[in-house]
Tab-separated table of C-alpha atoms and ligand atoms in Angstrom:
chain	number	residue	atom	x	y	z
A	23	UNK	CA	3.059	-5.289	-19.884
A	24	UNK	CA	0.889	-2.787	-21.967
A	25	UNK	CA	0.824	0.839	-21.545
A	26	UNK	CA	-1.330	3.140	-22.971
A	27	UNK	CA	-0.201	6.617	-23.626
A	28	UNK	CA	-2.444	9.981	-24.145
A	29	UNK	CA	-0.435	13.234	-25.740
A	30	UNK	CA	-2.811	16.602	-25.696
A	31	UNK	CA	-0.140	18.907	-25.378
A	32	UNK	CA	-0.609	20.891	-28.484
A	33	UNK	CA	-2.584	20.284	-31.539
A	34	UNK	CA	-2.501	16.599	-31.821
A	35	UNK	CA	-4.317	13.978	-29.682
A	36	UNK	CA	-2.741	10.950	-29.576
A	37	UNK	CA	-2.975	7.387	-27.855
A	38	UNK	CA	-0.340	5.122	-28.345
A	39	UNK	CA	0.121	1.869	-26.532
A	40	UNK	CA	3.070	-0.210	-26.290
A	41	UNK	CA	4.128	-3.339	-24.682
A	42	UNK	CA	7.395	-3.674	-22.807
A	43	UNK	CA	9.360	-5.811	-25.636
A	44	UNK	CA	9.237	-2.447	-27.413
A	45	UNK	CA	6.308	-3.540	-29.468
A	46	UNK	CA	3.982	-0.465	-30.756
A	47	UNK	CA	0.058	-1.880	-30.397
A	48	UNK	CA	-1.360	1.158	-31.384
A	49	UNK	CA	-0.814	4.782	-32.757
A	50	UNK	CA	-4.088	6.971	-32.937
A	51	UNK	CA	-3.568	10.592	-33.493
A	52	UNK	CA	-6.228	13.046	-34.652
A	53	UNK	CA	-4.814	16.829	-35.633
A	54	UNK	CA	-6.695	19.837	-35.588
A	55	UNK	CA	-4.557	20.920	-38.404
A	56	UNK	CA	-7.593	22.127	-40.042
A	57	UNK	CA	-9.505	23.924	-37.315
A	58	UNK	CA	-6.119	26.012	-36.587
A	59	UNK	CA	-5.386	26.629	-40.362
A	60	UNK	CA	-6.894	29.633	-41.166
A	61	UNK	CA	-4.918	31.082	-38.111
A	62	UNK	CA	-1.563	30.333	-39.420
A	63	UNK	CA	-0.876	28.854	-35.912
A	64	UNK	CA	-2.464	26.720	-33.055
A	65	UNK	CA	-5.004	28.830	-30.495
A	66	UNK	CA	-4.850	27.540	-27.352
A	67	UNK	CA	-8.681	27.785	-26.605
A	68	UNK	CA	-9.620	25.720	-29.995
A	69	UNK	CA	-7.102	23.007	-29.326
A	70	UNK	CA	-8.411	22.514	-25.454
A	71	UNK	CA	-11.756	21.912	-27.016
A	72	UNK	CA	-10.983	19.891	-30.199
A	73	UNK	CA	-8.607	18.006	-27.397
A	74	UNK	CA	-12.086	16.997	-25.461
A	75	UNK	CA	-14.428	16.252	-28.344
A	76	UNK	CA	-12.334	13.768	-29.817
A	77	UNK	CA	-10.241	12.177	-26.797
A	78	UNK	CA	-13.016	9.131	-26.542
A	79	UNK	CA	-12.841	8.057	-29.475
A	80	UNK	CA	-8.679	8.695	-30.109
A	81	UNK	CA	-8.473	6.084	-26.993
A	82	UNK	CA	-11.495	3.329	-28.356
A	83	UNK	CA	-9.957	3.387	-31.613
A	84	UNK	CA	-6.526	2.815	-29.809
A	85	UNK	CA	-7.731	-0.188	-27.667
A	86	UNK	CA	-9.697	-1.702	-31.002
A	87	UNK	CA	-6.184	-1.296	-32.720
A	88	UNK	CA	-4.688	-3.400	-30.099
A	89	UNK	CA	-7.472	-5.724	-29.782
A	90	UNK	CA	-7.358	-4.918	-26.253
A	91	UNK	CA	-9.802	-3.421	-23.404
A	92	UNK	CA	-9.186	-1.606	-20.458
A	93	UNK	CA	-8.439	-4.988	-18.037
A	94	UNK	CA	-5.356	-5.817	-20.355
A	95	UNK	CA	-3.431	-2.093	-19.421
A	96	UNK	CA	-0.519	-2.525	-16.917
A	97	UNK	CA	-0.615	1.227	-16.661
A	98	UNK	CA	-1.706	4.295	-18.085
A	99	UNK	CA	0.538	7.592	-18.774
A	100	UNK	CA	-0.336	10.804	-19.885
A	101	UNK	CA	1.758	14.558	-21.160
A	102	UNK	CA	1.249	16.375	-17.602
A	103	UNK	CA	3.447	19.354	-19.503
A	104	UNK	CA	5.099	21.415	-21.023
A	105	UNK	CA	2.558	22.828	-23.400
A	106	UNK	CA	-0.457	24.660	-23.686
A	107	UNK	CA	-2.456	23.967	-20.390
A	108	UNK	CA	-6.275	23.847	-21.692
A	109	UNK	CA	-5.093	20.611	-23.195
A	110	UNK	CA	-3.092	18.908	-21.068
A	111	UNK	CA	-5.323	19.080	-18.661
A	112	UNK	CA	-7.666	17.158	-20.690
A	113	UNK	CA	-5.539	14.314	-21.039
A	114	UNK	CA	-4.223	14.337	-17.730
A	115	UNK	CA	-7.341	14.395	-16.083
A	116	UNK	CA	-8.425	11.497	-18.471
A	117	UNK	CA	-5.631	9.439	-17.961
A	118	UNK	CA	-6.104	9.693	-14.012
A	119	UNK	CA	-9.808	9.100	-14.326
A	120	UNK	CA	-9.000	5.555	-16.099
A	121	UNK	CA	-6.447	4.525	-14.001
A	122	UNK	CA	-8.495	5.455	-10.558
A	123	UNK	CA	-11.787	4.012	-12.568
A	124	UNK	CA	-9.412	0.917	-13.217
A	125	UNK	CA	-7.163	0.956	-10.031
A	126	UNK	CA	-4.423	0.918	-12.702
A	127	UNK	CA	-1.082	2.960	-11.920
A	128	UNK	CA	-0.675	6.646	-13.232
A	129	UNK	CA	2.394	7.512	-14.700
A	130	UNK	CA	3.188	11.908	-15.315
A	131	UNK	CA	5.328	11.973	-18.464
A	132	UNK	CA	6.946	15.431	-19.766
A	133	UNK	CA	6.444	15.579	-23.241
A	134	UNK	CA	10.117	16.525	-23.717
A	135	UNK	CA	10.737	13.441	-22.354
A	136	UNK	CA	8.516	11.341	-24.234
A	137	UNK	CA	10.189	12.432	-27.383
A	138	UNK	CA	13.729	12.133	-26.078
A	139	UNK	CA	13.039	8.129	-25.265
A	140	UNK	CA	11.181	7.749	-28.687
A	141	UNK	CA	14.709	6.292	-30.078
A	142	UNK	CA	14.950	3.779	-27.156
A	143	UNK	CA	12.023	2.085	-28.534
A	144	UNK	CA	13.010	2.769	-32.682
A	145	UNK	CA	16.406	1.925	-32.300
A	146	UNK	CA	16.876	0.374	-28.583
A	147	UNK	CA	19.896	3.051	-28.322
A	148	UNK	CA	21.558	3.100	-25.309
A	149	UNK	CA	22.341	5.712	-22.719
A	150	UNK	CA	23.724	7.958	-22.795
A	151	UNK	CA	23.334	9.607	-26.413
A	152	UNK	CA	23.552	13.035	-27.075
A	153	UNK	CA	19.963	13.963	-28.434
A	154	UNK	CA	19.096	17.120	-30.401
A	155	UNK	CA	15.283	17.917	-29.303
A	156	UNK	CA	13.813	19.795	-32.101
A	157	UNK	CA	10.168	20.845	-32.485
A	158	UNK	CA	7.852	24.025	-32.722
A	159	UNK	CA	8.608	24.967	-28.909
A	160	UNK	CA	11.633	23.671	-28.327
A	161	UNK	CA	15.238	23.757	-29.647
A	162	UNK	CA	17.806	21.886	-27.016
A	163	UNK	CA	21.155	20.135	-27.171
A	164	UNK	CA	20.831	17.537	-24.207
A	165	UNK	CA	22.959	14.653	-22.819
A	166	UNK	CA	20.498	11.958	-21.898
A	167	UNK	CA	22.300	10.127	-18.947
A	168	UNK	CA	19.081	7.654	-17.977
A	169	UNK	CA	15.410	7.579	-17.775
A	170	UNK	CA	14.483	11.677	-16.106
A	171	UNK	CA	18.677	12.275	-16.106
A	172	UNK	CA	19.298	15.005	-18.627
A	173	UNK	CA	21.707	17.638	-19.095
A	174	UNK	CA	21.508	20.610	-21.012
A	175	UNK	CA	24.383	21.277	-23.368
A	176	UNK	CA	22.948	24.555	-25.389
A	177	UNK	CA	19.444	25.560	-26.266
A	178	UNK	CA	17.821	28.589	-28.553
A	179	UNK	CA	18.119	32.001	-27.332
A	180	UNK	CA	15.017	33.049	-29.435
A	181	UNK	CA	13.179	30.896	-31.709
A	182	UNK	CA	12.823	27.163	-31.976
A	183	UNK	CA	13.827	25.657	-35.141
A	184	UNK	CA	10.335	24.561	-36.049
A	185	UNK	CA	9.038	28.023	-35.450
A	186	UNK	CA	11.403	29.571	-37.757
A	187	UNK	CA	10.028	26.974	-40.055
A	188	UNK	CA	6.688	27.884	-39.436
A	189	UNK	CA	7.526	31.551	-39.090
A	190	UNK	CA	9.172	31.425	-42.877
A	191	UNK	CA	6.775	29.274	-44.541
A	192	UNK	CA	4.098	31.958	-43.285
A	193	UNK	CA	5.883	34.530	-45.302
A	194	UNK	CA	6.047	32.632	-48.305
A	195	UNK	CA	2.664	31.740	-48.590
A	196	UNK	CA	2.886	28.174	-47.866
A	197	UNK	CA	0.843	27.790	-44.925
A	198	UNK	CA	1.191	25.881	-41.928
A	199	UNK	CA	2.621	23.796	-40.188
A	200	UNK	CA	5.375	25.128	-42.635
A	201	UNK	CA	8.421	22.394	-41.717
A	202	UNK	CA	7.053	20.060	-44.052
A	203	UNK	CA	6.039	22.050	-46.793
A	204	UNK	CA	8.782	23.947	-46.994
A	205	UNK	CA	11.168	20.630	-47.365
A	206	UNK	CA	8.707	19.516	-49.947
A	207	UNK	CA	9.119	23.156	-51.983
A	208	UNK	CA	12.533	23.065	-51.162
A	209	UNK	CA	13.242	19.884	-53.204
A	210	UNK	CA	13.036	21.934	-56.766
A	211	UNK	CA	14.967	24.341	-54.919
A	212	UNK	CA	18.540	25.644	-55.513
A	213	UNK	CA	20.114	26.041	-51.637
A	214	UNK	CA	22.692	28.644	-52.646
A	215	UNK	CA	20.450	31.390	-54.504
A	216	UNK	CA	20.160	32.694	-51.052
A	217	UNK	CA	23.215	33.432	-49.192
A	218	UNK	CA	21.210	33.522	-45.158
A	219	UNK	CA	23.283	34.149	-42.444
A	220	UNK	CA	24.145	30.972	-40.138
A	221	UNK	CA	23.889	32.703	-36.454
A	222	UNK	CA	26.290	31.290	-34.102
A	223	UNK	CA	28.096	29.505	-36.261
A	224	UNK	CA	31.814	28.763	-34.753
A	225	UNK	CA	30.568	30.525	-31.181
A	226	UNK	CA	31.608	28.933	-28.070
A	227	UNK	CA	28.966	26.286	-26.818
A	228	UNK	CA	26.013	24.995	-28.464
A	229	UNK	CA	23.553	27.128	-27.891
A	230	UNK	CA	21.200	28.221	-31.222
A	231	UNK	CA	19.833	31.699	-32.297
A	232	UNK	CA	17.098	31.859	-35.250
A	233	UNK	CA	16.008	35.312	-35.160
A	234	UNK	CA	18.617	36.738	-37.239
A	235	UNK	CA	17.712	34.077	-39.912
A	236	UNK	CA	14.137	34.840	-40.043
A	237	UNK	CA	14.577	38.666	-40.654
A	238	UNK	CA	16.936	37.783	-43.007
A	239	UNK	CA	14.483	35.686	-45.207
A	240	UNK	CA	11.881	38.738	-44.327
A	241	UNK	CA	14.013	41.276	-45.535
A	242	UNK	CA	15.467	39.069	-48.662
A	243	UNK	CA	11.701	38.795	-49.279
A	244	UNK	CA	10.756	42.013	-49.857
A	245	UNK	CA	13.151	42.663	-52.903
A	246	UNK	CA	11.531	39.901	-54.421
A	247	UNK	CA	7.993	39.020	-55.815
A	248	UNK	CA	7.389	35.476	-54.943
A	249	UNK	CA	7.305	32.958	-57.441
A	250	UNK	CA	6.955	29.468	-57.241
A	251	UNK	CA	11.031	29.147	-58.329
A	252	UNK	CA	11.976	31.914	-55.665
A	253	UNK	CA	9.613	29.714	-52.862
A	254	UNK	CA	11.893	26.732	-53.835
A	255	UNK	CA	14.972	28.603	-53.667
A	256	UNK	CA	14.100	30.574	-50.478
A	257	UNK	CA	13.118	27.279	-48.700
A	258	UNK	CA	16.179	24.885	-50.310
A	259	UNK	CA	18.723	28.051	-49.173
A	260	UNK	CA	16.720	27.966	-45.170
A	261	UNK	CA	16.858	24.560	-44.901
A	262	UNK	CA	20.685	24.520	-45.576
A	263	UNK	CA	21.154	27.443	-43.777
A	264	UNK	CA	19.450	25.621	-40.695
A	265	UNK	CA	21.012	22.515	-41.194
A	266	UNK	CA	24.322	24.276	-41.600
A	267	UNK	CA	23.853	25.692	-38.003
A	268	UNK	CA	22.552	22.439	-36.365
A	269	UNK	CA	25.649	20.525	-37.280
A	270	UNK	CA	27.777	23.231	-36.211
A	271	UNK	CA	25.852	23.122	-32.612
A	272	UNK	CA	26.367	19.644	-32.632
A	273	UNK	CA	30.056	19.150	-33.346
A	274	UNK	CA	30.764	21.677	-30.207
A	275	UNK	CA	28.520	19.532	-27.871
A	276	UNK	CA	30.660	16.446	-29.344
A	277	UNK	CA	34.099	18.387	-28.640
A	278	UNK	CA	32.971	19.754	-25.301
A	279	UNK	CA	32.069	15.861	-24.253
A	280	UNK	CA	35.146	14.597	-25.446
A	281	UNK	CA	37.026	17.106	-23.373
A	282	UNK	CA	35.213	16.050	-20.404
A	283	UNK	CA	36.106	12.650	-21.283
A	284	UNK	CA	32.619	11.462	-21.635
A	285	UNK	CA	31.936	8.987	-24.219
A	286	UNK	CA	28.100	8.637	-25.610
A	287	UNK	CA	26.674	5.562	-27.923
A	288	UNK	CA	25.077	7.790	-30.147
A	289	UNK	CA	23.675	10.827	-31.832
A	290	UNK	CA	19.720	10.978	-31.875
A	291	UNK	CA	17.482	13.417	-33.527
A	292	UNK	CA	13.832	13.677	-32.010
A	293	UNK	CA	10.692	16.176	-32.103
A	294	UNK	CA	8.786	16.891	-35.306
A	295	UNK	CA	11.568	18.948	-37.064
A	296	UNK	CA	13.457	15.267	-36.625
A	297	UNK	CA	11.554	14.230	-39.706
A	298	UNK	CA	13.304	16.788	-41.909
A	299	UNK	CA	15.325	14.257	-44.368
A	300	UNK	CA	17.775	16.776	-45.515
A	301	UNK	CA	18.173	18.240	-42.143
A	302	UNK	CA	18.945	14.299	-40.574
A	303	UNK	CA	21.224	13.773	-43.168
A	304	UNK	CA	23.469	16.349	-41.727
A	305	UNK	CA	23.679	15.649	-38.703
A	306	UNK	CA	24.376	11.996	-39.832
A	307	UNK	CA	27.483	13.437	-41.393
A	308	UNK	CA	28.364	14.533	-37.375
A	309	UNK	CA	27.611	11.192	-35.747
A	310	UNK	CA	29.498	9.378	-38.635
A	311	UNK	CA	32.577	12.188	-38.143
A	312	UNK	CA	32.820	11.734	-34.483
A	313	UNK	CA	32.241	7.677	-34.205
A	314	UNK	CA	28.592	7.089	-32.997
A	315	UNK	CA	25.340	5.610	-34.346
A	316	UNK	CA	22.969	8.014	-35.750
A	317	UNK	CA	18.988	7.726	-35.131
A	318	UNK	CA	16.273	9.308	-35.857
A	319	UNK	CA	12.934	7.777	-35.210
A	320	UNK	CA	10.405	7.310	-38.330
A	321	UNK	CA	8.365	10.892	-39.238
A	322	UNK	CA	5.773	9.370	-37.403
A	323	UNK	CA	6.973	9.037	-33.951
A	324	UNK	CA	8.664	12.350	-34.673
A	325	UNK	CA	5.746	14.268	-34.252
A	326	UNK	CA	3.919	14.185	-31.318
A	327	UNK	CA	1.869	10.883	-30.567
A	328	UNK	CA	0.869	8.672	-27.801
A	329	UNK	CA	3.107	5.951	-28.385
A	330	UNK	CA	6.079	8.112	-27.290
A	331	UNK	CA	4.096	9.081	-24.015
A	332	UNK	CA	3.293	5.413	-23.758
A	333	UNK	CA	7.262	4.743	-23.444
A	334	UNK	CA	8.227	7.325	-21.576
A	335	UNK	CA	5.374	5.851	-19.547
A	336	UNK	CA	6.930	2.031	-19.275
A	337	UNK	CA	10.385	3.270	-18.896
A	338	UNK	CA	9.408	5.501	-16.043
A	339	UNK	CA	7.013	2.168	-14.479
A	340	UNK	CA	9.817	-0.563	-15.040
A	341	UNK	CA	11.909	1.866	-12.559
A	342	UNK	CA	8.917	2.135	-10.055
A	343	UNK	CA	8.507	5.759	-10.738
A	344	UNK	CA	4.783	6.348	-10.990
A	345	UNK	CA	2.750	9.347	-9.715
A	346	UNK	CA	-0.281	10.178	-7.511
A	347	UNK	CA	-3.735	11.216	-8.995
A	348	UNK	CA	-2.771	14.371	-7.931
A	349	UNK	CA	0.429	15.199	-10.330
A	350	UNK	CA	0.222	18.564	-11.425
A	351	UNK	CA	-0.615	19.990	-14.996
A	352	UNK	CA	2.331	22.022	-15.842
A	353	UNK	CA	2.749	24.779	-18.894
A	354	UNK	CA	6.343	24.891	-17.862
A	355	UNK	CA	8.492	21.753	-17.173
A	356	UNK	CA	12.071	21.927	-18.113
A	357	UNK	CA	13.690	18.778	-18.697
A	358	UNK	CA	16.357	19.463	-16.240
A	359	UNK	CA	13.629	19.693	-13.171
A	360	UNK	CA	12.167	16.183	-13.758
A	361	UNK	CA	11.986	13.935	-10.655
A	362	UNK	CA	14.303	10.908	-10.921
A	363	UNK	CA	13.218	9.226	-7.561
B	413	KG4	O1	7.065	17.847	-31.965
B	413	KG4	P1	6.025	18.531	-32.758
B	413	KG4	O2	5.014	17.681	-33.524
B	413	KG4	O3	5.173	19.515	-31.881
B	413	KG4	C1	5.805	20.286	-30.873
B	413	KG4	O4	5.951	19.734	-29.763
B	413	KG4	O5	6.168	21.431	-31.224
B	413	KG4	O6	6.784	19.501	-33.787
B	413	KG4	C2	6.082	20.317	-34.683
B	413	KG4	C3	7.102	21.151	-35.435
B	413	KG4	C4	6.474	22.213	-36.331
B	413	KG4	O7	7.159	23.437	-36.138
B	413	KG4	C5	6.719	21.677	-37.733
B	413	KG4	O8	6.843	22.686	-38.721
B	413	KG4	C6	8.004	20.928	-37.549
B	413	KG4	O9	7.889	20.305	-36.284
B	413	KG4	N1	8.196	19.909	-38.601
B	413	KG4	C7	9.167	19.966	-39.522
B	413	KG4	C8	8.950	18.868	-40.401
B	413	KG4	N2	7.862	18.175	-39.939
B	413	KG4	C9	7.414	18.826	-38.839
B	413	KG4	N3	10.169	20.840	-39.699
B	413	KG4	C10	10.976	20.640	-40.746
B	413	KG4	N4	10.836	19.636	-41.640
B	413	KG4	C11	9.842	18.730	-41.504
B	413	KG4	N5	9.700	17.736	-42.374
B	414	ZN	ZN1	6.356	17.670	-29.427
């Protein structure tokens, strides 16, 4: 059973297509890194229409990957939301168009989904796992129960942790999408020449604040002129300041599921901040201190793709639930509202 995923939620478009013995067939993803660069951030407008020009040939290349055509698809799923609705709508509509063109089922996936499945198919973890969703829009602490059966521990109250890596990297010059660059500057970096505040830290709960950090690094910023060695230091002391926070957030969610006497298999990082090395290694340190697996999916899968849609996609089909031609586009889709039957 082969499934072929689209993702044209934000700035990437992907097709993915996997096969049901958690075999990856293809992974096609073209960015528009470039056409959003000089903007320091992703405009909704450019991405709908970089999502159209190049969603033809993102899918032939995927199908030529496989060595597969259309007649060898069990299904096809596509992001129906959250994210910015210009391009969702192009892959949604394109993803119904094969599958009524092909009389193939339609399957809705929410992108927050996709990525919290991803480790299903990595790792073939087993629910329920605590998962820490972590990307530019979205900073969550959820308890993944099944397939479209989540529950929210804690979430940000302001900024996603991606954004405050994007947000920082901005100020020190190192362009975007800042996560990555600022682990790569933070590698000749010393983490303690900075001493950032870690919001929330020892609060009831697991929720996550990351405005206070930000206008810390601002305001740090402006007593300094910025050097290549103060870039390094400023990004090695945010990342541990981050990371700091994350595993603190974590270790409540563990405590407040062990007083509720539930027991999960493991701890799983997903969303592009997941590929942050120093960041995973940390909240290894939490899965190994309370007793469960660790997983993080490769960097690859982390950020978005189709393959993950393309899961999310099978899961949802192997339990019947597949959607009408007429599923919605949606800019807002909490994971909490999905439809289980
Ligand atoms: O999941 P994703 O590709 O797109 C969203 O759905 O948002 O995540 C993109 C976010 C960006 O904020 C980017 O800076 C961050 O993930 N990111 C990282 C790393 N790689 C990507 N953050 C920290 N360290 C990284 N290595
Ligand atoms: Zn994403």
């Amino acid at each position: 059973m082969l499934i072929l995923g689209l993702e044209t939620s934000c700035d990437d478009t992907g097709a993915g297509i996997v096969g049901d013995a958690r075999e990856i067939r293809a992974n096609i993803v073209a960015s528009q890194l470039e056409a959003h660069r000089p903007y320091g951030g992703v405009v909704p407008e450019i991405a709908a229409r970089a999502h159209l020009d190049v969603i033809d040939d993102v899918i032939n290349a995927a199908l030529r990957e496989a060595n597969i055509g259309f007649g060898d698809l069990a299904g096809i799923a596509a992001t129906t939301g959250p994210g910015l609705i210009g391009g969702v709508m192009v892959g949604s509509m394109m993803g119904k168009a094969i599958a009524a063109v092909r009389g193939l089922p339609f399957i809705a996936v929410n992108h927050l989904e996709a990525h919290a499945l991803t480790p299903r198919l990595t790792d073939d973890v087993a629910f329920p796992y605590l998962l820490l969703l972590a990307s530019g829009g979205h900073c969550q602490l959820l308890l993944v129960r099944g397939v479209g059966d989540y529950r929210l521990l804690g979430r940000t109250i302001d900024d996603a942790i991606g954004e405050c890596f994007d947000k920082c990297a901005k100020m020190l010059g190192l362009g975007y999408p800042g996560g990555p660059l600022i682990e790569m500057a933070a590698r000749d970096g010393n983490a303690r020449a900075f001493d950032l505040p870690r919001p929330m830290l020892g609060r009831a709960g697991c929720d996550f604040s990351f405005s206070g950090m930000k206008t810390a690094v601002r305001l740090a910023l402006e007593k300094h002129v910025l050097t290549p060695a103060l870039v390094g230091d400023m990004a090695a002391s945010l990342q541990a300041a981050i990371a700091d926070v994350v595993a603190d957030r974590a270790q409540h969610a563990f405590d407040l599921l062990r007083n509720e006497g539930v027991a999960v298999t493991a701890f799983v990082v997903a969303g592009g901040v997941a590929a942050n090395q120093v960041l995973c290694a940390k909240v290894k340190n939490v899965a190994a201190n309370n007793g469960v697996a660790f997983a993080a999916p490769p960097p690859k899968l982390c950020t978005d793709n189709g393959v993950m849609v393309a899961w999310a996609g099978l899961e949802r089909m192997r339990l019947g639930l597949t959607d009408g031609l007429d599923a919605a586009s949606r800019p807002r889709w909490p994971l909490e509202e999905i439809r289980r039957v």
